[in-house]
XYZ file of C-alpha atoms in Angstrom:
786
model
C 44.661 20.763 5.483
C 42.232 20.561 2.637
C 43.188 18.469 -0.297
C 44.081 20.187 -3.551
C 41.497 18.964 -6.076
C 42.063 21.447 -8.813
C 45.217 22.134 -10.669
C 45.480 24.121 -13.864
C 42.045 25.364 -14.725
C 40.534 23.913 -11.606
C 40.399 20.367 -12.942
C 40.536 17.695 -10.287
C 43.497 15.568 -9.368
C 43.415 11.856 -9.953
C 43.504 9.432 -7.065
C 45.487 6.856 -8.976
C 48.149 9.265 -10.189
C 48.460 12.315 -7.954
C 50.868 14.686 -9.644
C 52.572 17.574 -7.918
C 52.480 19.962 -10.837
C 53.864 23.481 -10.439
C 51.080 25.971 -10.069
C 50.947 28.902 -12.397
C 50.027 32.307 -11.093
C 46.216 32.393 -10.721
C 44.665 35.038 -12.915
C 41.548 36.763 -11.584
C 38.759 36.917 -14.134
C 36.316 39.120 -12.272
C 34.831 41.999 -14.173
C 36.292 45.306 -13.006
C 33.342 47.211 -14.451
C 30.907 44.958 -12.616
C 32.724 45.529 -9.302
C 32.707 49.269 -9.819
C 28.963 49.242 -10.493
C 28.368 47.331 -7.266
C 30.494 49.692 -5.203
C 28.828 52.776 -6.620
C 25.364 51.322 -6.041
C 26.215 50.361 -2.475
C 27.514 53.809 -1.639
C 29.527 53.321 1.487
C 29.743 49.558 1.067
C 32.665 48.348 3.159
C 34.485 45.806 0.990
C 37.496 43.977 2.397
C 40.856 44.522 0.805
C 41.339 41.771 -1.768
C 45.006 40.951 -1.959
C 45.565 37.909 -4.099
C 48.570 35.707 -3.478
C 50.318 33.880 -6.285
C 51.212 30.685 -4.434
C 48.824 27.976 -3.512
C 49.846 26.391 -0.202
C 47.075 23.842 0.176
C 47.888 20.150 0.111
C 46.793 17.449 -2.278
C 46.719 14.846 0.479
C 44.580 14.255 3.562
C 45.321 12.499 6.837
C 43.113 9.444 7.342
C 44.063 7.081 10.156
C 47.295 9.071 10.586
C 48.296 8.120 7.023
C 48.262 10.576 4.148
C 46.143 9.568 1.204
C 45.155 11.192 -2.088
C 41.712 12.736 -2.413
C 39.277 12.381 -5.279
C 35.733 13.636 -5.579
C 32.885 11.313 -6.483
C 30.810 11.503 -9.665
C 27.369 12.085 -8.223
C 26.382 14.058 -11.332
C 24.795 12.111 -14.189
C 27.122 12.427 -17.188
C 24.664 12.842 -20.039
C 26.764 11.882 -23.045
C 25.935 9.593 -25.948
C 27.213 6.585 -23.990
C 24.705 7.301 -21.211
C 21.877 7.821 -23.675
C 22.713 4.613 -25.522
C 22.792 2.708 -22.219
C 19.269 3.825 -21.313
C 17.937 3.331 -24.838
C 19.172 -0.272 -24.765
C 17.276 -1.093 -21.560
C 13.883 -2.702 -21.897
C 11.060 -2.716 -19.400
C 12.342 -5.938 -17.881
C 15.790 -4.476 -17.235
C 14.323 -1.327 -15.695
C 12.194 -3.511 -13.442
C 15.290 -5.529 -12.502
C 17.110 -2.311 -11.650
C 14.371 -1.160 -9.259
C 14.020 -4.579 -7.653
C 17.780 -4.900 -7.226
C 18.017 -1.562 -5.436
C 15.490 -2.716 -2.870
C 16.976 -6.202 -2.625
C 20.454 -4.842 -1.950
C 19.137 -2.396 0.650
C 17.394 -5.232 2.506
C 20.419 -7.497 2.173
C 22.616 -4.757 3.647
C 20.317 -4.688 6.671
C 20.593 -8.465 7.060
C 24.398 -8.511 6.875
C 24.864 -5.516 9.189
C 22.519 -7.084 11.755
C 24.548 -10.297 11.706
C 27.817 -8.371 12.042
C 26.460 -6.295 14.938
C 25.166 -9.380 16.707
C 28.477 -11.194 16.216
C 30.424 -8.200 17.563
C 28.250 -7.939 20.658
C 28.363 -11.651 21.470
C 32.138 -11.701 20.986
C 32.662 -8.746 23.319
C 30.353 -10.209 25.958
C 32.175 -13.528 25.972
C 35.766 -12.258 25.713
C 35.333 -9.498 28.303
C 33.158 -11.770 30.455
C 35.742 -14.549 30.643
C 38.469 -11.988 31.404
C 36.483 -10.487 34.296
C 35.441 -13.923 35.562
C 39.035 -15.154 35.614
C 40.130 -12.045 37.502
C 37.245 -12.315 39.987
C 38.049 -15.968 40.733
C 41.627 -15.056 41.584
C 40.433 -12.252 43.853
C 38.061 -14.597 45.672
C 41.163 -16.642 46.504
C 42.849 -13.461 47.865
C 45.442 -13.641 45.057
C 45.188 -9.944 44.331
C 48.563 -9.487 42.644
C 47.958 -12.438 40.338
C 44.518 -11.045 39.520
C 46.052 -7.701 38.615
C 48.693 -9.318 36.414
C 46.072 -11.400 34.605
C 43.771 -8.401 34.187
C 46.391 -6.016 32.839
C 47.993 -8.780 30.758
C 44.725 -9.669 29.012
C 43.968 -6.021 28.324
C 47.466 -5.386 26.957
C 47.380 -8.369 24.617
C 43.932 -7.454 23.303
C 44.913 -3.804 22.846
C 48.169 -4.662 21.079
C 46.349 -7.044 18.727
C 43.758 -4.397 17.833
C 46.466 -1.779 17.275
C 48.543 -4.136 15.128
C 45.556 -4.828 12.869
C 44.984 -1.113 12.354
C 48.647 -0.160 12.038
C 49.736 -2.811 9.562
C 46.609 -3.816 7.616
C 44.084 -0.961 7.511
C 45.090 2.388 9.071
C 41.797 3.897 7.875
C 39.929 1.599 10.296
C 41.171 3.530 13.341
C 38.706 5.800 15.091
C 34.951 5.749 14.787
C 34.819 6.130 11.004
C 31.811 8.455 11.149
C 33.831 11.445 9.837
C 34.945 9.349 6.848
C 31.409 8.170 6.081
C 30.155 11.723 6.483
C 32.807 12.938 4.028
C 32.085 10.148 1.519
C 28.405 11.001 1.432
C 29.430 14.623 0.880
C 31.274 13.578 -2.275
C 34.803 12.813 -1.014
C 36.535 9.540 -1.777
C 39.653 9.062 0.342
C 41.715 5.965 -0.282
C 40.667 2.727 1.477
C 38.039 4.225 3.799
C 35.456 1.689 2.525
C 37.808 -1.077 1.387
C 37.205 -4.750 2.319
C 40.373 -4.753 4.429
C 39.039 -1.782 6.358
C 35.779 -3.652 6.956
C 37.511 -6.728 8.389
C 39.819 -4.703 10.639
C 36.903 -2.574 11.754
C 34.960 -5.627 12.933
C 37.720 -7.548 14.667
C 39.629 -4.477 15.863
C 36.473 -3.123 17.485
C 35.844 -6.442 19.248
C 39.405 -6.570 20.563
C 39.470 -2.900 21.561
C 36.213 -2.959 23.503
C 37.144 -6.267 25.152
C 40.459 -4.715 26.228
C 38.609 -2.461 28.644
C 39.191 0.822 26.844
C 36.740 3.630 27.531
C 35.309 3.413 24.051
C 32.384 1.803 22.296
C 31.654 -0.354 19.294
C 28.597 1.703 18.353
C 30.443 4.413 16.391
C 32.483 1.885 14.388
C 29.239 0.088 13.525
C 28.292 3.077 11.346
C 31.542 2.705 9.425
C 31.056 -1.062 9.305
C 27.573 -0.661 7.813
C 28.922 1.723 5.175
C 31.739 -0.702 4.291
C 29.272 -3.582 3.966
C 27.058 -1.497 1.672
C 30.033 -0.404 -0.408
C 31.227 -4.000 -0.794
C 27.793 -5.263 -1.832
C 27.225 -2.311 -4.152
C 30.376 -2.666 -6.252
C 28.288 -3.664 -9.254
C 30.353 -6.705 -10.108
C 34.034 -7.280 -10.753
C 35.856 -7.998 -14.004
C 38.711 -9.537 -12.005
C 36.503 -12.290 -10.607
C 34.159 -12.600 -13.562
C 31.167 -11.020 -11.815
C 29.878 -9.009 -14.754
C 26.263 -10.096 -15.085
C 23.894 -7.536 -16.538
C 21.677 -7.478 -13.460
C 24.487 -6.208 -11.223
C 26.039 -3.777 -13.687
C 23.539 -1.069 -12.897
C 25.420 -0.095 -9.754
C 28.628 0.854 -11.524
C 28.084 4.504 -10.584
C 28.654 6.639 -7.522
C 25.058 7.854 -7.345
C 23.545 4.449 -6.553
C 26.445 3.575 -4.296
C 25.849 6.738 -2.307
C 22.244 5.745 -1.615
C 23.261 2.220 -0.624
C 26.000 3.478 1.713
C 23.469 5.798 3.338
C 21.347 2.724 4.050
C 24.419 0.983 5.454
C 25.233 3.849 7.821
C 21.640 3.889 9.116
C 21.750 0.100 9.530
C 24.924 0.454 11.605
C 23.183 2.721 14.116
C 20.142 0.445 14.176
C 22.348 -2.588 14.870
C 24.339 -0.794 17.569
C 21.426 0.594 19.567
C 18.489 -1.527 18.389
C 17.011 1.780 17.280
C 15.697 1.503 13.686
C 13.995 4.903 13.587
C 16.984 6.500 15.279
C 19.228 5.022 12.597
C 17.188 6.634 9.822
C 17.225 9.994 11.584
C 20.954 9.695 12.294
C 21.636 9.214 8.594
C 19.403 12.168 7.753
C 20.722 14.543 10.426
C 24.398 13.704 10.692
C 26.008 11.828 7.810
C 24.234 12.385 4.506
C 24.396 15.594 2.472
C 21.562 14.778 0.026
C 18.185 13.325 0.927
C 14.950 12.511 -0.843
C 11.745 10.634 -0.092
C 12.700 7.495 -2.038
C 15.887 7.189 0.009
C 13.856 7.602 3.205
C 11.724 4.571 2.375
C 14.702 2.449 1.409
C 16.668 3.394 4.530
C 13.692 2.714 6.767
C 13.259 -0.724 5.186
C 16.933 -1.491 5.812
C 16.739 -0.602 9.499
C 13.474 -2.550 9.855
C 15.290 -5.675 8.646
C 18.025 -5.005 11.212
C 15.483 -4.772 14.027
C 13.689 -7.965 13.035
C 16.886 -10.006 12.633
C 18.257 -8.817 15.977
C 15.026 -9.628 17.777
C 15.096 -13.177 16.427
C 18.764 -13.697 17.320
C 18.339 -12.286 20.824
C 15.427 -14.630 21.444
C 17.644 -17.512 20.359
C 20.432 -16.469 22.731
C 18.122 -16.284 25.730
C 17.998 -20.058 25.578
C 21.677 -20.195 26.519
C 23.051 -20.934 23.059
C 25.475 -18.001 22.796
C 28.137 -18.735 25.383
C 28.477 -18.112 29.085
C 27.818 -14.382 28.876
C 26.245 -14.058 25.430
C 22.633 -13.098 26.014
C 22.448 -11.044 22.851
C 21.089 -7.870 24.375
C 22.975 -5.043 22.684
C 22.572 -1.801 24.639
C 18.980 -1.881 25.804
C 17.998 -0.123 29.008
C 14.317 -0.613 29.696
C 13.125 2.215 31.923
C 9.454 1.986 31.001
C 8.437 0.790 34.468
C 9.107 4.211 35.975
C 6.470 6.904 35.743
C 8.269 10.216 35.439
C 6.274 13.073 36.945
C 8.030 16.383 37.277
C 7.387 19.835 38.686
C 8.691 23.324 37.945
C 11.577 22.715 40.339
C 12.488 19.588 38.430
C 12.492 21.556 35.179
C 14.904 24.082 36.698
C 17.258 21.255 37.658
C 16.996 19.814 34.142
C 17.863 23.217 32.662
C 20.931 23.360 34.921
C 21.898 19.879 33.777
C 21.605 20.950 30.130
C 23.799 24.007 30.726
C 26.509 22.043 32.514
C 26.350 19.258 29.935
C 26.773 21.748 27.090
C 29.781 23.379 28.751
C 31.466 20.086 29.587
C 30.696 18.723 26.113
C 32.317 21.727 24.441
C 35.310 21.340 26.772
C 35.496 17.655 25.843
C 35.671 18.557 22.142
C 38.351 21.159 22.843
C 40.619 18.684 24.621
C 40.025 15.984 22.003
C 40.998 18.420 19.258
C 44.207 19.416 21.015
C 45.224 15.910 22.025
C 44.636 14.434 18.575
C 47.149 16.880 17.134
C 49.750 15.424 19.492
C 48.713 11.860 18.694
C 49.009 12.569 15.002
C 52.660 13.531 15.436
C 53.300 10.258 17.259
C 51.342 8.113 14.799
C 53.210 9.568 11.831
C 56.389 7.872 13.077
C 55.109 4.495 11.972
C 53.128 1.416 13.015
C 55.391 0.687 15.975
C 54.646 4.087 17.513
C 50.905 3.476 17.097
C 51.116 0.164 18.941
C 53.267 1.612 21.741
C 50.834 4.496 22.240
C 47.862 2.139 22.312
C 49.497 -0.227 24.803
C 50.476 2.705 27.021
C 46.902 3.976 27.167
C 45.727 0.408 27.828
C 48.080 0.070 30.810
C 46.932 3.420 32.210
C 43.282 2.434 31.781
C 43.828 -0.961 33.428
C 45.617 0.617 36.394
C 42.747 3.072 36.874
C 39.942 0.524 36.565
C 41.659 -2.019 38.831
C 43.366 0.351 41.249
C 40.782 3.043 41.986
C 38.230 0.655 43.589
C 40.848 -0.067 46.269
C 40.608 3.560 47.386
C 36.967 3.273 48.391
C 35.623 1.508 51.431
C 33.306 -1.480 51.341
C 29.584 -0.880 51.814
C 27.225 -3.292 53.583
C 24.610 -4.802 51.304
C 21.044 -3.527 51.794
C 19.011 -6.107 53.744
C 16.223 -6.116 51.130
C 18.743 -7.053 48.396
C 20.377 -9.983 50.172
C 19.788 -12.291 47.190
C 21.343 -9.873 44.660
C 24.153 -8.416 46.761
C 27.037 -8.983 46.393
C 27.359 -9.917 42.741
C 29.859 -12.763 42.254
C 30.598 -14.435 38.924
C 27.943 -12.566 36.949
C 26.995 -9.074 35.824
C 25.116 -6.871 38.245
C 25.098 -3.756 40.373
C 26.868 -4.887 43.517
C 30.391 -6.107 42.750
C 32.156 -7.884 45.605
C 35.704 -7.129 44.408
C 37.947 -7.303 47.544
C 35.158 -6.830 50.083
C 34.173 -9.400 52.751
C 30.912 -11.383 52.433
C 27.809 -9.241 52.679
C 29.581 -6.122 51.353
C 30.129 -4.597 47.945
C 32.490 -2.090 46.304
C 30.578 0.747 44.659
C 33.432 1.847 42.382
C 34.059 -1.725 41.265
C 30.400 -1.974 40.253
C 31.190 0.694 37.652
C 34.840 0.088 36.788
C 35.040 -3.694 36.996
C 32.351 -4.221 34.380
C 31.860 -3.881 30.679
C 30.875 -0.388 29.566
C 27.369 -1.591 28.711
C 26.847 -3.046 32.202
C 28.218 0.115 33.813
C 25.612 2.157 31.930
C 22.876 -0.250 33.061
C 23.999 0.211 36.658
C 23.918 3.996 36.351
C 20.487 3.943 34.704
C 19.037 1.491 37.236
C 16.049 2.663 39.272
C 15.626 2.566 43.029
C 19.376 2.553 43.752
C 19.826 6.056 45.172
C 22.038 4.811 47.985
C 24.208 2.477 45.935
C 26.623 5.105 44.589
C 27.821 7.910 46.842
C 28.912 11.372 45.785
C 32.618 10.554 46.046
C 32.129 7.368 43.993
C 30.288 9.179 41.204
C 32.746 12.086 41.206
C 35.722 9.720 40.945
C 34.111 7.684 38.199
C 33.036 10.749 36.212
C 36.470 12.371 36.387
C 38.217 9.162 35.368
C 35.874 8.296 32.508
C 35.831 11.882 31.218
C 39.644 11.968 31.161
C 40.122 8.461 29.762
C 37.522 9.135 27.076
C 39.608 12.077 25.878
C 42.996 10.323 25.932
C 41.675 7.078 24.412
C 40.014 8.555 21.331
C 42.747 8.817 18.729
C 44.686 5.640 19.448
C 45.070 3.140 16.629
C 41.986 1.048 17.378
C 38.423 1.286 16.062
C 36.844 3.459 18.726
C 33.500 5.161 19.103
C 32.563 8.147 21.234
C 28.952 7.259 21.949
C 29.722 5.012 24.934
C 32.367 7.249 26.591
C 30.050 10.234 26.279
C 27.056 8.272 27.613
C 29.156 6.925 30.510
C 30.484 10.362 31.458
C 27.089 11.986 31.047
C 25.249 9.296 33.006
C 27.678 9.465 35.926
C 27.575 13.262 35.898
C 23.781 13.306 35.749
C 23.546 10.851 38.619
C 26.022 12.980 40.552
C 23.821 16.051 40.072
C 20.823 13.975 41.123
C 22.611 12.949 44.334
C 23.533 16.537 45.139
C 20.094 17.996 44.325
C 17.984 15.037 45.368
C 16.477 17.014 48.220
C 14.948 19.611 45.873
C 13.953 17.306 43.014
C 11.655 14.333 42.970
C 13.194 12.663 39.934
C 14.817 9.268 40.291
C 18.619 9.183 40.211
C 18.467 6.824 37.235
C 16.454 9.408 35.314
C 19.096 11.993 36.166
C 21.671 9.643 34.678
C 19.679 9.386 31.450
C 19.238 13.154 31.200
C 22.926 13.653 31.924
C 23.805 11.297 29.073
C 21.491 13.277 26.777
C 23.104 16.579 27.768
C 26.596 15.253 27.052
C 25.536 13.808 23.700
C 24.071 17.164 22.742
C 27.171 19.008 23.951
C 29.710 16.857 22.110
C 27.987 15.553 18.965
C 25.469 18.400 18.524
C 22.751 16.060 17.299
C 19.214 16.617 18.561
C 16.450 14.731 16.765
C 18.354 11.504 16.142
C 19.854 11.382 19.659
C 16.442 12.040 21.181
C 14.836 9.162 19.269
C 17.781 6.823 19.928
C 17.533 7.452 23.670
C 13.794 6.887 23.600
C 14.243 3.601 21.731
C 17.011 2.599 24.135
C 15.000 3.261 27.280
C 11.477 2.559 26.023
C 10.195 5.493 28.083
C 8.094 7.980 26.118
C 7.256 9.976 29.251
C 10.780 11.417 29.232
C 10.435 12.918 25.743
C 9.870 16.558 26.880
C 12.785 16.477 29.321
C 15.170 14.872 26.809
C 14.185 17.421 24.156
C 14.733 20.293 26.590
C 18.138 19.152 27.784
C 19.353 18.397 24.238
C 18.348 21.809 22.918
C 19.992 23.652 25.789
C 23.211 21.633 25.624
C 23.579 21.959 21.849
C 22.761 25.683 21.761
C 25.245 26.499 24.487
C 28.037 24.286 23.139
C 27.693 25.782 19.637
C 28.815 29.098 21.094
C 32.293 27.656 21.738
C 33.182 25.148 19.000
C 31.787 22.698 16.476
C 30.632 19.147 17.010
C 33.263 16.481 17.483
C 32.671 14.877 14.076
C 32.920 18.224 12.283
C 36.222 18.775 14.067
C 37.457 15.357 12.987
C 36.554 16.040 9.348
C 38.561 19.254 9.446
C 41.542 17.679 11.216
C 41.712 14.813 8.717
C 41.959 17.340 5.896
C 38.813 16.140 4.161
C 37.480 18.937 1.903
C 33.936 18.898 3.268
C 31.407 21.316 1.769
C 29.196 22.902 4.397
C 25.541 23.729 3.852
C 26.175 27.462 4.121
C 28.951 29.262 2.287
C 31.659 31.138 4.173
C 30.843 34.840 4.680
C 33.953 35.900 2.755
C 32.592 34.223 -0.378
C 29.933 36.902 -0.695
C 32.599 39.479 -1.508
C 34.144 37.269 -4.200
C 32.922 36.064 -7.574
C 33.447 32.744 -9.316
C 36.168 34.127 -11.564
C 38.261 35.151 -8.562
C 39.260 31.620 -7.587
C 39.776 29.810 -10.903
C 43.385 29.215 -11.884
C 45.103 29.165 -15.215
C 46.249 28.323 -17.775
C 43.244 26.171 -18.614
C 43.804 22.839 -20.368
C 41.174 22.009 -22.989
C 40.721 19.461 -25.753
C 39.369 19.911 -29.235
C 36.224 17.962 -30.087
C 38.353 15.821 -32.444
C 41.749 15.656 -30.805
C 45.122 14.149 -31.635
C 45.791 10.979 -29.608
C 49.318 12.031 -28.668
C 48.042 15.312 -27.219
C 45.533 13.494 -25.002
C 48.091 10.937 -23.818
C 50.687 13.561 -22.950
C 48.113 15.630 -21.106
C 46.883 12.668 -19.089
C 50.446 11.592 -18.360
C 51.654 14.957 -17.067
C 48.547 16.163 -15.238
C 46.318 14.663 -12.613
C 43.103 16.357 -13.698
C 39.875 14.410 -13.934
C 37.824 16.795 -16.045
C 38.676 18.655 -19.257
C 36.532 21.140 -21.216
C 35.994 20.197 -24.849
C 36.010 23.108 -27.312
C 34.233 22.890 -30.684
C 36.154 24.866 -33.281
C 36.632 25.004 -37.031
C 35.884 23.104 -39.203
C 33.053 21.811 -36.974
C 31.868 25.237 -35.694
C 32.165 28.748 -37.138
C 33.603 30.084 -33.864
C 35.017 28.441 -30.713
C 32.255 27.249 -28.419
C 31.997 25.039 -25.343
C 31.065 21.558 -26.528
C 31.013 20.038 -23.047
C 33.169 18.280 -20.469
C 35.012 14.967 -20.742
C 36.256 12.801 -17.850
C 39.687 11.224 -17.559
C 38.253 7.744 -16.993
C 36.181 7.968 -20.178
C 39.181 9.170 -22.172
C 41.240 6.193 -21.034
C 38.523 3.717 -22.022
C 38.118 5.375 -25.418
C 41.878 5.313 -26.042
C 42.064 1.675 -25.029
C 39.375 0.873 -27.610
C 41.617 2.408 -30.329
C 38.773 3.959 -32.291
C 41.149 6.236 -34.215
C 41.159 7.921 -37.607
C 44.018 9.216 -39.717
C 42.281 12.516 -40.386
C 40.555 15.041 -38.147
C 36.967 13.938 -38.836
C 33.931 12.997 -36.787
C 33.253 9.292 -36.463
C 30.096 9.357 -34.330
C 28.853 7.069 -31.618
C 28.146 4.125 -33.921
C 31.855 3.367 -34.370
C 32.379 3.518 -30.614
C 29.597 1.071 -29.817
C 30.850 -1.411 -32.408
C 33.958 -1.822 -30.238
C 32.880 -0.786 -26.747
C 29.751 -1.293 -24.676
C 28.259 1.273 -22.295
C 29.310 -0.937 -19.391
C 32.973 -0.434 -20.362
C 32.643 3.244 -19.356
C 31.147 2.443 -15.942
C 32.856 3.660 -12.813
C 35.308 1.170 -11.361
C 34.694 -0.086 -7.841
C 37.209 -0.175 -5.031
C 39.817 -1.648 -7.379
C 42.145 0.379 -9.558
C 40.844 1.765 -12.821
C 42.726 2.205 -16.055
C 46.008 4.111 -16.109
C 47.837 5.789 -18.962
C 50.596 3.205 -18.617
C 48.087 0.413 -19.306
C 47.180 1.694 -22.787
C 50.246 0.411 -24.638
C 49.827 2.777 -27.580
C 52.395 2.740 -30.395
C 54.114 5.716 -32.022
C 51.780 5.371 -34.976
C 48.745 5.594 -32.719
C 50.003 8.882 -31.301
C 49.606 10.620 -34.671
C 46.008 9.424 -35.068
C 42.849 11.368 -34.164
C 39.944 10.438 -31.911
C 36.436 11.855 -31.826
C 35.452 12.967 -28.297
C 31.816 13.767 -29.079
C 30.400 10.378 -27.940
C 31.923 10.643 -24.443
C 31.519 14.381 -23.918
C 28.922 15.571 -21.459
C 27.060 18.040 -23.688
C 25.232 19.735 -20.799
C 27.728 20.487 -18.029
C 26.689 22.833 -15.256
C 28.027 26.326 -15.903
C 28.060 29.641 -14.064
C 28.946 33.098 -15.259
C 32.275 34.412 -14.002
C 30.671 37.306 -12.102
C 28.329 35.085 -10.086
C 28.809 35.369 -6.346
C 31.157 32.649 -5.100
C 28.774 31.980 -2.217
C 25.915 31.378 -4.640
C 28.112 29.115 -6.761
C 29.099 27.134 -3.636
C 25.462 26.547 -2.696
C 24.702 25.340 -6.237
C 27.784 23.129 -6.291
C 26.892 21.373 -3.043
C 23.169 21.230 -3.655
C 23.604 19.528 -7.022
C 26.371 17.196 -5.837
C 28.785 18.329 -8.544
C 32.378 17.447 -9.228
C 33.086 20.077 -11.886
C 31.449 23.412 -12.614
C 32.483 25.326 -15.721
C 32.953 29.094 -15.480
C 32.025 30.919 -18.657
C 32.731 34.573 -19.596
C 30.051 37.218 -19.289
C 31.080 38.993 -22.474
C 31.478 37.817 -26.052
C 34.735 37.694 -27.954
C 36.570 35.743 -25.244
C 37.406 32.022 -24.918
C 34.197 30.015 -24.363
C 35.278 28.809 -20.917
C 37.277 30.711 -18.300
C 38.027 27.856 -15.892
C 36.612 25.016 -13.836
C 35.429 25.168 -10.241
C 35.953 22.034 -8.195
C 35.487 21.202 -4.527
C 38.908 22.553 -3.690
C 38.117 26.036 -4.966
C 35.449 26.472 -2.273
C 37.739 25.489 0.598
C 38.470 28.270 3.117
C 42.166 27.315 3.170
C 42.481 27.856 -0.567
C 40.606 31.148 -0.512
C 42.695 32.315 2.430
C 45.838 31.509 0.463
C 44.653 33.656 -2.439
C 43.256 36.518 -0.369
C 44.908 36.526 3.066
C 43.324 39.860 4.000
C 39.843 38.785 3.017
C 39.374 35.850 5.375
C 40.335 35.893 9.056
C 42.206 32.894 10.373
């Protein structure tokens, strides 16, 4: 359910002090005369019946990691008050140069740190999972099959329980892939702890433990969240708590610069996961960010370039045997460039069929994930113990499938030409011996009894048409498809890229085996195209997925086929439901603003959704009035009205933020009479940096002010901290048009002004919440279908 961000007058609720205030009956402010003119001009215009409800049933909380948390919007708008102007006037050319250099330096440093984290995660998974599989294989070579099973399932259970405990007790927001949270943050939503340092640590170590436990999940999705957390941590702009308040890091005490840096971090996460720097930039552009510009493109590209260069150097170092028994440093890299893909019209028909089936199965995958996560949420709400039990249960089921199913298939004699490579014992490879006699291999074990990365390499491998039979591929596809659905949602950092690629690759190879007689494409190429079709059907990304797959496989000849299968899969799947990340954003209750407004908004105007009564402040206000208002409301924005004796008639002076009011009150710049003091008195006590946005720590609260009874009867001038040029819309503007402006400008508050004179200078405030379909449906149940 969407979070309630506007209370009386549409002002936002505070994260630090969410207040459940009783809602007054919303009063529609639309112009009846204006509506009548529209209806008469339209003739037979069919307008829906607008029946406005008095109660607002939307929630002020959102579910993140199965924990409810308060929601606050981010201040992406530049607050142009006298404090802001004084800050820029005080900066010399040297400080402006430092600001530009620091933005680039932090972007490059984010790339360096994310590359190191990605490399560490990969090496850790390779060694932990490698030692687990080696220990199990050694026991099986001694015909101690029961002991091997106990060791295998025991290791997986311990690793899974440890990952779940980290998420359940330390950072619940670290569960899942984290891409929906990053996507929401870059849209302007700040949910509690989604980018906190504790979330970063649990994301790294929980992902390592979860992937090593043999779950059908990947560490690539969590790397996006990890990159965003790293960028957020580095972009805090200093800390008063630890004395980090140097001038050269103060510039980043605002959400606008942090947003750009977190965008670079998300792109760096994709680049570190797939060794795909260009794909990381396109992923940030296509999937996670809501605002983009050319300067951000250059900075993001530079960040991913650093990731690529650092990874290349570290991988070269590991090839010398310095990274453990299994640590060769090669993240997911499937080099298919040696194959020359030539295709005919028949091959194109098969590819089209693969795109259609991939789109249908991808949409079905999203449907089941959506339904199952609702059940998991009910279980996870019971507490940390329930999360751990659910995770361990899924781990036991996964271990039984991966260890038990290979026993159901018969052993296959090794091909004579591959006598040196078959069977594979004590190392990664295609032909796993498992329980087979010498000279034989187990095809299912070659897929199940491996890390997910090695299983994908085996499916993508060329010249192995006879290695995996139809029954083997069908069994593996069904198991991975099902386990991918039931695993996503447990309390471990889990990504969907690898499960989807595994299911798609096995399905594509299965289609290649069935239609091999009519198509000349290699079965490994079918696996790649199948992975592309599933990615398009589940995640609905096209350009970024296409480039990532090309950078993964290093095969430019497949570009037309990958483009074709992605377009078909995405187009078909869009007919049934939304992409998996869009579904996750909605399920978590994050009030995400879409690019296009809902159709019902075109029949409403801005004044139809604002609520009253509206709380305003005078330009010179009594201290006690401000304190009581802040104490009993959770709003973050208040209109400031200029009235007598400072103006002949009431007029909108601007908008003031809660955080700025608290800083001003703490400075105690008060007067005994209702007079203007000006900005000079403010800057004698406070510096512009004092009004900067706090980082991940808590900001000021009303309880921290410690004002006396005498202070309450004093007056304070709000002119220096009032944004004199807030964005405003007329009350009869189409709500759809207002929504497009609100999202396009990255606003937090939008003032609604009357269209006629003689009325109060401001009707209400539009916030993110007022554009949510759930809120509009609550006001006008007959106007918006469920």
